[in-house]
Amino acid sequence: MASTGETVTAESAPQTVRTRIEYRRFNVFHRWMHFLVFVSFTVLVFTGMPLKYKDTEWARWFMDLFGGVTAAGVYHRIAALVTVFYWTLEFTFMVVMVLRSRGKLLRSPGSLMPGKKDLEDMIGMFAWFFGKGPKPQFDRYTYWEKFDYMSLMAGTVIIGMTGFMMWFPLWFTKVLPGIFLNIALVIHSNEALLAMGVIFIFVHFFSAHARPESFPLDKVIFTGSVPVDHYKAERPLEFARRVREGTLDEVLVEKRLTWRIYAADVLWWTITAFAGFCAILMTAFIIWSVFD
Amino acid sequence: MTRRRAAALAALLTVAALLGLAAAAGAATAPVTAQSALGVTGNDACFHCHGQQDMQNRTIDVGGEQQDIFVDRALYDASRHGGLACTSCHIGFKPGLHGADETQAWLITAKLTACDNCHADVFAMYRGSFHGNLVFGESSGKAPVCADCHVAHNITPPGSAAFRASIDSLCARCHPDQLKTYLDSYHGKAFFLGDAKTAVCTDCHGGHKILPPSNPESMVSKHNLVATCAQCHPGANENFAGFMVHVDPQSPRSSFAVWTFYALYIMLIAVVFTFGFVHTALYIYRGIKDGLYRRNRHG
Ligand code: HEM
């Protein structure tokens, strides 16, 4: 069973519902954001890539599946609007948070800002890979998570701007020369491949599923919290910091282990299986077209 | 004995049937066009041989190319030229085995000028075009003639999706580089994947008055380009028309600016993917080596 005996603490609860103390890593806002990114990004990749690799057989399958190039273009644009929406929301949220903390948030060890420690961690990790040192200890975010986040936020600006140039070429050429449209296509097309590689293959998918610590599935972005022990082992610095600052209680939640939790697990597994399938499929397709 | 008689009877019946059919057809389609004055009835005689799918020696050698002398009647009758007599183009052809005078004349001039008789305006445009010059001018070369674009015996309305879909492959025979760059731009991608509304070669270059961009009369000259794009992009201006249809991002000679961005991205992708691959592989290696996959299982 999924429950770990030693963390079940409230055996005395009246209706004998088992509960478990968990560490809340992501709040509802984070989780909804991730959901929007997940859905829109998948749609964008699957409606965009067939255009990039138009010569391949699978490009035709997908265009047929979507009901033609024009229809795929419409889905691409709807997903693009979702992208603009979540990006704006996330950006505003970040700016407000940073302003409210008077910039302290940026300097906190738990922030997403890359810093000196990230470089040291990376060197440390390579040392560990070769058995030349202990595994570095991480705070709230590892360097690859920061890279993932930052590249998505920055990449979305680039891909969004070039995308809008292609969407409204007449409007943009009121001021810009026509060659910008040619450049926009080159950037959009290759940035898309880059983003797909980062998200679908190396950084994101790997860190959520294939890393030893998270294998076979890290559900935390869906459930929001993980058993305390586990979190303590994975992000010891953040845990220690919270203990030191006395803010641990803010993030501890008592999770009731009802059938709903297990039902939800099935859902997370299904979603992940679907996402994994999409990622493997698209990766295979692109490798196929490279060697075609 | 009986076989020969049966064959004769069959032939007689066939002729009778053909005559009957011809009369009916003639009555039904009589007032189609002025040109049908030549008489659809005459076509039956031609189809008597050319309509036989199982005739012997169906292919003939025309200037080194093998051509099929079978003409599909169903397609012909349904085409835009359905009411036309064969002889309105194949002038002077008589039913029966043809003499050398008939076929030679057709091959050399009539094939090119037959259309002129009824489509003089189009022909004049074509005659003045770059391709027309190649065909008729002194600097002769291989260029498309009327029947290369319009299938001679199956003339479809040029606006039809089927006709439009055939144009790109036609031009590609002689302009493969431009086809490649076109297919890599948005119009070409959409066309290739089945979008019928998008621009094909002749939407920008015209069908008959194809001229080099340097010629001010050309649809793609500086002078006319804005109007050409504006057919489908109302409100297009000079900047918009500056979008390069035939640019090859992979070649610095095509457009240095576009190539620069292409090259930068290819390098960036190579670096990021290589790093990602190495990092991932080493992480998994260490995980397996230290048995972390078994130890850290959690739920
Ligand atoms: C965020 C706003 C975005 C906008 C406004 C946008 C818009 C566009 C437009 C207008 C096109 C031209 C083709 C068409 O009409 O369907 C296009 C192509 C494409 N898009 Fe996007 N897009 C966006 C984001 C993305 C993202 C996030 C990806 C994938 C990671 C992506 C992948 C592609 C690809 C691969 C193509 C084909 C490029 C080619 O032809 O080589 N797009 N996009």
PDB file of N, CA and C and ligand atoms in Angstrom, chain A residues 41 44-45 47-49 51-53 69 72-74 76-77 79-81 83-84 156 159-164 166-167 185 188-189 191-193 195-196, chain B residues 184 186 189, ligand 1:
ATOM      1  N   PHE A  41       0.743  23.515 -23.736  1.00  0.00           N
ATOM      2  CA  PHE A  41       2.014  23.166 -24.372  1.00  0.00           C
ATOM      3  C   PHE A  41       1.873  21.921 -25.240  1.00  0.00           C
ATOM      4  N   LEU A  44       0.113  22.875 -28.387  1.00  0.00           N
ATOM      5  CA  LEU A  44       0.984  23.668 -29.268  1.00  0.00           C
ATOM      6  C   LEU A  44       2.001  22.793 -29.982  1.00  0.00           C
ATOM      7  N   VAL A  45       2.574  21.879 -29.251  1.00  0.00           N
ATOM      8  CA  VAL A  45       3.580  21.008 -29.869  1.00  0.00           C
ATOM      9  C   VAL A  45       2.935  20.143 -30.952  1.00  0.00           C
ATOM     10  N   THR A  47       0.177  20.579 -32.653  1.00  0.00           N
ATOM     11  CA  THR A  47      -0.361  21.270 -33.828  1.00  0.00           C
ATOM     12  C   THR A  47       0.729  22.023 -34.579  1.00  0.00           C
ATOM     13  N   GLY A  48       1.873  22.264 -33.926  1.00  0.00           N
ATOM     14  CA  GLY A  48       2.949  23.006 -34.580  1.00  0.00           C
ATOM     15  C   GLY A  48       3.957  22.121 -35.284  1.00  0.00           C
ATOM     16  N   MET A  49       4.379  21.058 -34.591  1.00  0.00           N
ATOM     17  CA  MET A  49       5.453  20.222 -35.133  1.00  0.00           C
ATOM     18  C   MET A  49       5.143  19.607 -36.505  1.00  0.00           C
ATOM     19  N   LEU A  51       3.836  20.966 -38.922  1.00  0.00           N
ATOM     20  CA  LEU A  51       4.201  21.970 -39.929  1.00  0.00           C
ATOM     21  C   LEU A  51       5.715  22.000 -40.119  1.00  0.00           C
ATOM     22  N   LYS A  52       6.417  21.928 -39.030  1.00  0.00           N
ATOM     23  CA  LYS A  52       7.876  21.975 -39.107  1.00  0.00           C
ATOM     24  C   LYS A  52       8.402  20.755 -39.859  1.00  0.00           C
ATOM     25  N   TYR A  53       7.823  19.613 -39.575  1.00  0.00           N
ATOM     26  CA  TYR A  53       8.284  18.377 -40.225  1.00  0.00           C
ATOM     27  C   TYR A  53       7.272  17.907 -41.253  1.00  0.00           C
ATOM     28  N   VAL A  69      -4.988  21.484 -41.924  1.00  0.00           N
ATOM     29  CA  VAL A  69      -4.037  22.500 -41.472  1.00  0.00           C
ATOM     30  C   VAL A  69      -4.754  23.692 -40.856  1.00  0.00           C
ATOM     31  N   ALA A  72      -6.007  22.841 -37.415  1.00  0.00           N
ATOM     32  CA  ALA A  72      -4.868  22.748 -36.493  1.00  0.00           C
ATOM     33  C   ALA A  72      -4.378  24.150 -36.135  1.00  0.00           C
ATOM     34  N   GLY A  73      -4.384  25.051 -37.131  1.00  0.00           N
ATOM     35  CA  GLY A  73      -3.973  26.430 -36.882  1.00  0.00           C
ATOM     36  C   GLY A  73      -4.879  27.094 -35.857  1.00  0.00           C
ATOM     37  N   VAL A  74      -6.158  26.773 -35.902  1.00  0.00           N
ATOM     38  CA  VAL A  74      -7.092  27.359 -34.932  1.00  0.00           C
ATOM     39  C   VAL A  74      -6.788  26.840 -33.524  1.00  0.00           C
ATOM     40  N   HIS A  76      -3.965  25.742 -32.503  1.00  0.00           N
ATOM     41  CA  HIS A  76      -2.672  26.321 -32.121  1.00  0.00           C
ATOM     42  C   HIS A  76      -2.884  27.720 -31.544  1.00  0.00           C
ATOM     43  N   ARG A  77      -3.757  28.470 -32.157  1.00  0.00           N
ATOM     44  CA  ARG A  77      -3.981  29.846 -31.704  1.00  0.00           C
ATOM     45  C   ARG A  77      -4.740  29.873 -30.387  1.00  0.00           C
ATOM     46  N   ALA A  79      -4.594  27.570 -28.026  1.00  0.00           N
ATOM     47  CA  ALA A  79      -3.600  27.208 -27.012  1.00  0.00           C
ATOM     48  C   ALA A  79      -2.626  28.353 -26.780  1.00  0.00           C
ATOM     49  N   ALA A  80      -2.336  29.121 -27.833  1.00  0.00           N
ATOM     50  CA  ALA A  80      -1.441  30.270 -27.683  1.00  0.00           C
ATOM     51  C   ALA A  80      -2.068  31.307 -26.754  1.00  0.00           C
ATOM     52  N   LEU A  81      -3.376  31.497 -26.861  1.00  0.00           N
ATOM     53  CA  LEU A  81      -4.047  32.458 -25.976  1.00  0.00           C
ATOM     54  C   LEU A  81      -3.996  31.969 -24.528  1.00  0.00           C
ATOM     55  N   THR A  83      -1.654  30.222 -23.331  1.00  0.00           N
ATOM     56  CA  THR A  83      -0.269  30.478 -22.950  1.00  0.00           C
ATOM     57  C   THR A  83      -0.077  31.926 -22.509  1.00  0.00           C
ATOM     58  N   VAL A  84      -0.613  32.842 -23.291  1.00  0.00           N
ATOM     59  CA  VAL A  84      -0.494  34.259 -22.928  1.00  0.00           C
ATOM     60  C   VAL A  84      -1.148  34.503 -21.567  1.00  0.00           C
ATOM     61  N   THR A 156       8.854  31.500 -23.630  1.00  0.00           N
ATOM     62  CA  THR A 156       7.489  31.838 -24.007  1.00  0.00           C
ATOM     63  C   THR A 156       7.404  33.251 -24.572  1.00  0.00           C
ATOM     64  N   ILE A 159       8.888  32.897 -28.175  1.00  0.00           N
ATOM     65  CA  ILE A 159       8.039  32.125 -29.075  1.00  0.00           C
ATOM     66  C   ILE A 159       6.688  32.822 -29.261  1.00  0.00           C
ATOM     67  N   GLY A 160       6.239  33.495 -28.199  1.00  0.00           N
ATOM     68  CA  GLY A 160       4.967  34.202 -28.292  1.00  0.00           C
ATOM     69  C   GLY A 160       5.065  35.399 -29.229  1.00  0.00           C
ATOM     70  N   MET A 161       6.150  36.169 -29.089  1.00  0.00           N
ATOM     71  CA  MET A 161       6.265  37.350 -29.951  1.00  0.00           C
ATOM     72  C   MET A 161       6.383  36.966 -31.423  1.00  0.00           C
ATOM     73  N   THR A 162       7.220  35.975 -31.704  1.00  0.00           N
ATOM     74  CA  THR A 162       7.355  35.564 -33.105  1.00  0.00           C
ATOM     75  C   THR A 162       6.056  34.936 -33.599  1.00  0.00           C
ATOM     76  N   GLY A 163       5.375  34.219 -32.710  1.00  0.00           N
ATOM     77  CA  GLY A 163       4.097  33.617 -33.089  1.00  0.00           C
ATOM     78  C   GLY A 163       3.072  34.680 -33.467  1.00  0.00           C
ATOM     79  N   PHE A 164       3.029  35.741 -32.659  1.00  0.00           N
ATOM     80  CA  PHE A 164       2.071  36.800 -32.978  1.00  0.00           C
ATOM     81  C   PHE A 164       2.453  37.532 -34.263  1.00  0.00           C
ATOM     82  N   MET A 166       3.621  36.100 -36.860  1.00  0.00           N
ATOM     83  CA  MET A 166       3.120  35.277 -37.963  1.00  0.00           C
ATOM     84  C   MET A 166       1.594  35.259 -38.006  1.00  0.00           C
ATOM     85  N   TRP A 167       1.008  35.463 -36.836  1.00  0.00           N
ATOM     86  CA  TRP A 167      -0.450  35.460 -36.764  1.00  0.00           C
ATOM     87  C   TRP A 167      -1.008  36.749 -37.381  1.00  0.00           C
ATOM     88  N   LEU A 185       9.768  33.213 -38.395  1.00  0.00           N
ATOM     89  CA  LEU A 185       9.482  31.793 -38.635  1.00  0.00           C
ATOM     90  C   LEU A 185      10.661  30.937 -38.199  1.00  0.00           C
ATOM     91  N   HIS A 188      10.763  30.987 -34.295  1.00  0.00           N
ATOM     92  CA  HIS A 188       9.629  30.260 -33.715  1.00  0.00           C
ATOM     93  C   HIS A 188       9.822  28.759 -33.866  1.00  0.00           C
ATOM     94  N   SER A 189      10.189  28.376 -35.074  1.00  0.00           N
ATOM     95  CA  SER A 189      10.313  26.967 -35.399  1.00  0.00           C
ATOM     96  C   SER A 189      11.407  26.292 -34.569  1.00  0.00           C
ATOM     97  N   GLU A 191      12.969  27.584 -31.771  1.00  0.00           N
ATOM     98  CA  GLU A 191      12.709  27.751 -30.341  1.00  0.00           C
ATOM     99  C   GLU A 191      11.711  26.676 -29.885  1.00  0.00           C
ATOM    100  N   ALA A 192      10.775  26.354 -30.762  1.00  0.00           N
ATOM    101  CA  ALA A 192       9.801  25.315 -30.421  1.00  0.00           C
ATOM    102  C   ALA A 192      10.500  23.982 -30.222  1.00  0.00           C
ATOM    103  N   LEU A 193      11.442  23.675 -31.096  1.00  0.00           N
ATOM    104  CA  LEU A 193      12.183  22.419 -30.966  1.00  0.00           C
ATOM    105  C   LEU A 193      12.991  22.414 -29.675  1.00  0.00           C
ATOM    106  N   ALA A 195      12.400  24.183 -26.911  1.00  0.00           N
ATOM    107  CA  ALA A 195      11.497  24.091 -25.756  1.00  0.00           C
ATOM    108  C   ALA A 195      10.982  22.668 -25.605  1.00  0.00           C
ATOM    109  N   MET A 196      10.657  22.057 -26.721  1.00  0.00           N
ATOM    110  CA  MET A 196      10.142  20.694 -26.650  1.00  0.00           C
ATOM    111  C   MET A 196      11.192  19.752 -26.084  1.00  0.00           C
TER     112      MET A 196
ATOM    113  N   ASP B 184       9.177  25.487 -47.799  1.00  0.00           N
ATOM    114  CA  ASP B 184       9.646  25.763 -46.451  1.00  0.00           C
ATOM    115  C   ASP B 184       9.046  27.027 -45.863  1.00  0.00           C
ATOM    116  N   TYR B 186       5.555  29.554 -45.144  1.00  0.00           N
ATOM    117  CA  TYR B 186       4.245  29.167 -44.626  1.00  0.00           C
ATOM    118  C   TYR B 186       3.283  28.697 -45.707  1.00  0.00           C
ATOM    119  N   LYS B 189       4.078  25.111 -46.787  1.00  0.00           N
ATOM    120  CA  LYS B 189       3.780  24.098 -45.774  1.00  0.00           C
ATOM    121  C   LYS B 189       2.295  23.796 -45.746  1.00  0.00           C
TER     122      LYS B 189
HETATM  123  C1  HEM C   1       2.610  31.571 -27.328  1.00  0.00           C
HETATM  124  C2  HEM C   1       2.106  31.950 -28.378  1.00  0.00           C
HETATM  125  C3  HEM C   1       2.227  31.253 -29.722  1.00  0.00           C
HETATM  126  C4  HEM C   1       1.680  31.807 -30.846  1.00  0.00           C
HETATM  127  C5  HEM C   1       0.909  33.122 -30.947  1.00  0.00           C
HETATM  128  C6  HEM C   1       1.969  30.910 -31.934  1.00  0.00           C
HETATM  129  C7  HEM C   1       1.591  31.127 -33.251  1.00  0.00           C
HETATM  130  C8  HEM C   1       2.001  30.395 -34.331  1.00  0.00           C
HETATM  131  C9  HEM C   1       1.645  30.679 -35.696  1.00  0.00           C
HETATM  132  C10 HEM C   1       0.759  31.814 -36.163  1.00  0.00           C
HETATM  133  C11 HEM C   1       2.248  29.746 -36.471  1.00  0.00           C
HETATM  134  C12 HEM C   1       2.156  29.653 -37.999  1.00  0.00           C
HETATM  135  C13 HEM C   1       1.473  28.415 -38.409  1.00  0.00           C
HETATM  136  C14 HEM C   1      -0.009  28.411 -38.233  1.00  0.00           C
HETATM  137  O1  HEM C   1      -0.669  29.346 -38.701  1.00  0.00           O
HETATM  138  O2  HEM C   1      -0.525  27.436 -37.670  1.00  0.00           O
HETATM  139  C15 HEM C   1       2.974  28.864 -35.607  1.00  0.00           C
HETATM  140  C16 HEM C   1       3.743  27.777 -36.010  1.00  0.00           C
HETATM  141  C17 HEM C   1       4.382  26.900 -35.156  1.00  0.00           C
HETATM  142  N1  HEM C   1       4.323  26.908 -33.764  1.00  0.00           N
HETATM  143 FE1  HEM C   1       3.506  28.361 -32.638  1.00  0.00          FE
HETATM  144  N2  HEM C   1       2.671  29.828 -31.477  1.00  0.00           N
HETATM  145  C18 HEM C   1       2.860  29.988 -30.116  1.00  0.00           C
HETATM  146  C19 HEM C   1       3.524  29.106 -29.268  1.00  0.00           C
HETATM  147  C20 HEM C   1       4.116  27.923 -29.667  1.00  0.00           C
HETATM  148  C21 HEM C   1       4.741  26.970 -28.773  1.00  0.00           C
HETATM  149  C22 HEM C   1       4.840  27.111 -27.260  1.00  0.00           C
HETATM  150  C23 HEM C   1       5.191  25.948 -29.550  1.00  0.00           C
HETATM  151  C24 HEM C   1       5.875  24.639 -29.175  1.00  0.00           C
HETATM  152  C25 HEM C   1       6.670  24.455 -28.266  1.00  0.00           C
HETATM  153  C26 HEM C   1       4.898  26.276 -30.918  1.00  0.00           C
HETATM  154  C27 HEM C   1       5.250  25.500 -31.996  1.00  0.00           C
HETATM  155  C28 HEM C   1       5.084  25.853 -33.317  1.00  0.00           C
HETATM  156  C29 HEM C   1       5.678  25.159 -34.429  1.00  0.00           C
HETATM  157  C30 HEM C   1       6.595  23.939 -34.361  1.00  0.00           C
HETATM  158  C31 HEM C   1       5.244  25.814 -35.597  1.00  0.00           C
HETATM  159  C32 HEM C   1       5.603  25.457 -37.029  1.00  0.00           C
HETATM  160  C33 HEM C   1       6.847  26.221 -37.407  1.00  0.00           C
HETATM  161  C34 HEM C   1       7.338  25.817 -38.753  1.00  0.00           C
HETATM  162  O3  HEM C   1       6.562  25.916 -39.702  1.00  0.00           O
HETATM  163  O4  HEM C   1       8.511  25.419 -38.859  1.00  0.00           O
HETATM  164  N3  HEM C   1       4.227  27.474 -30.958  1.00  0.00           N
HETATM  165  N4  HEM C   1       2.810  29.277 -34.289  1.00  0.00           N
END
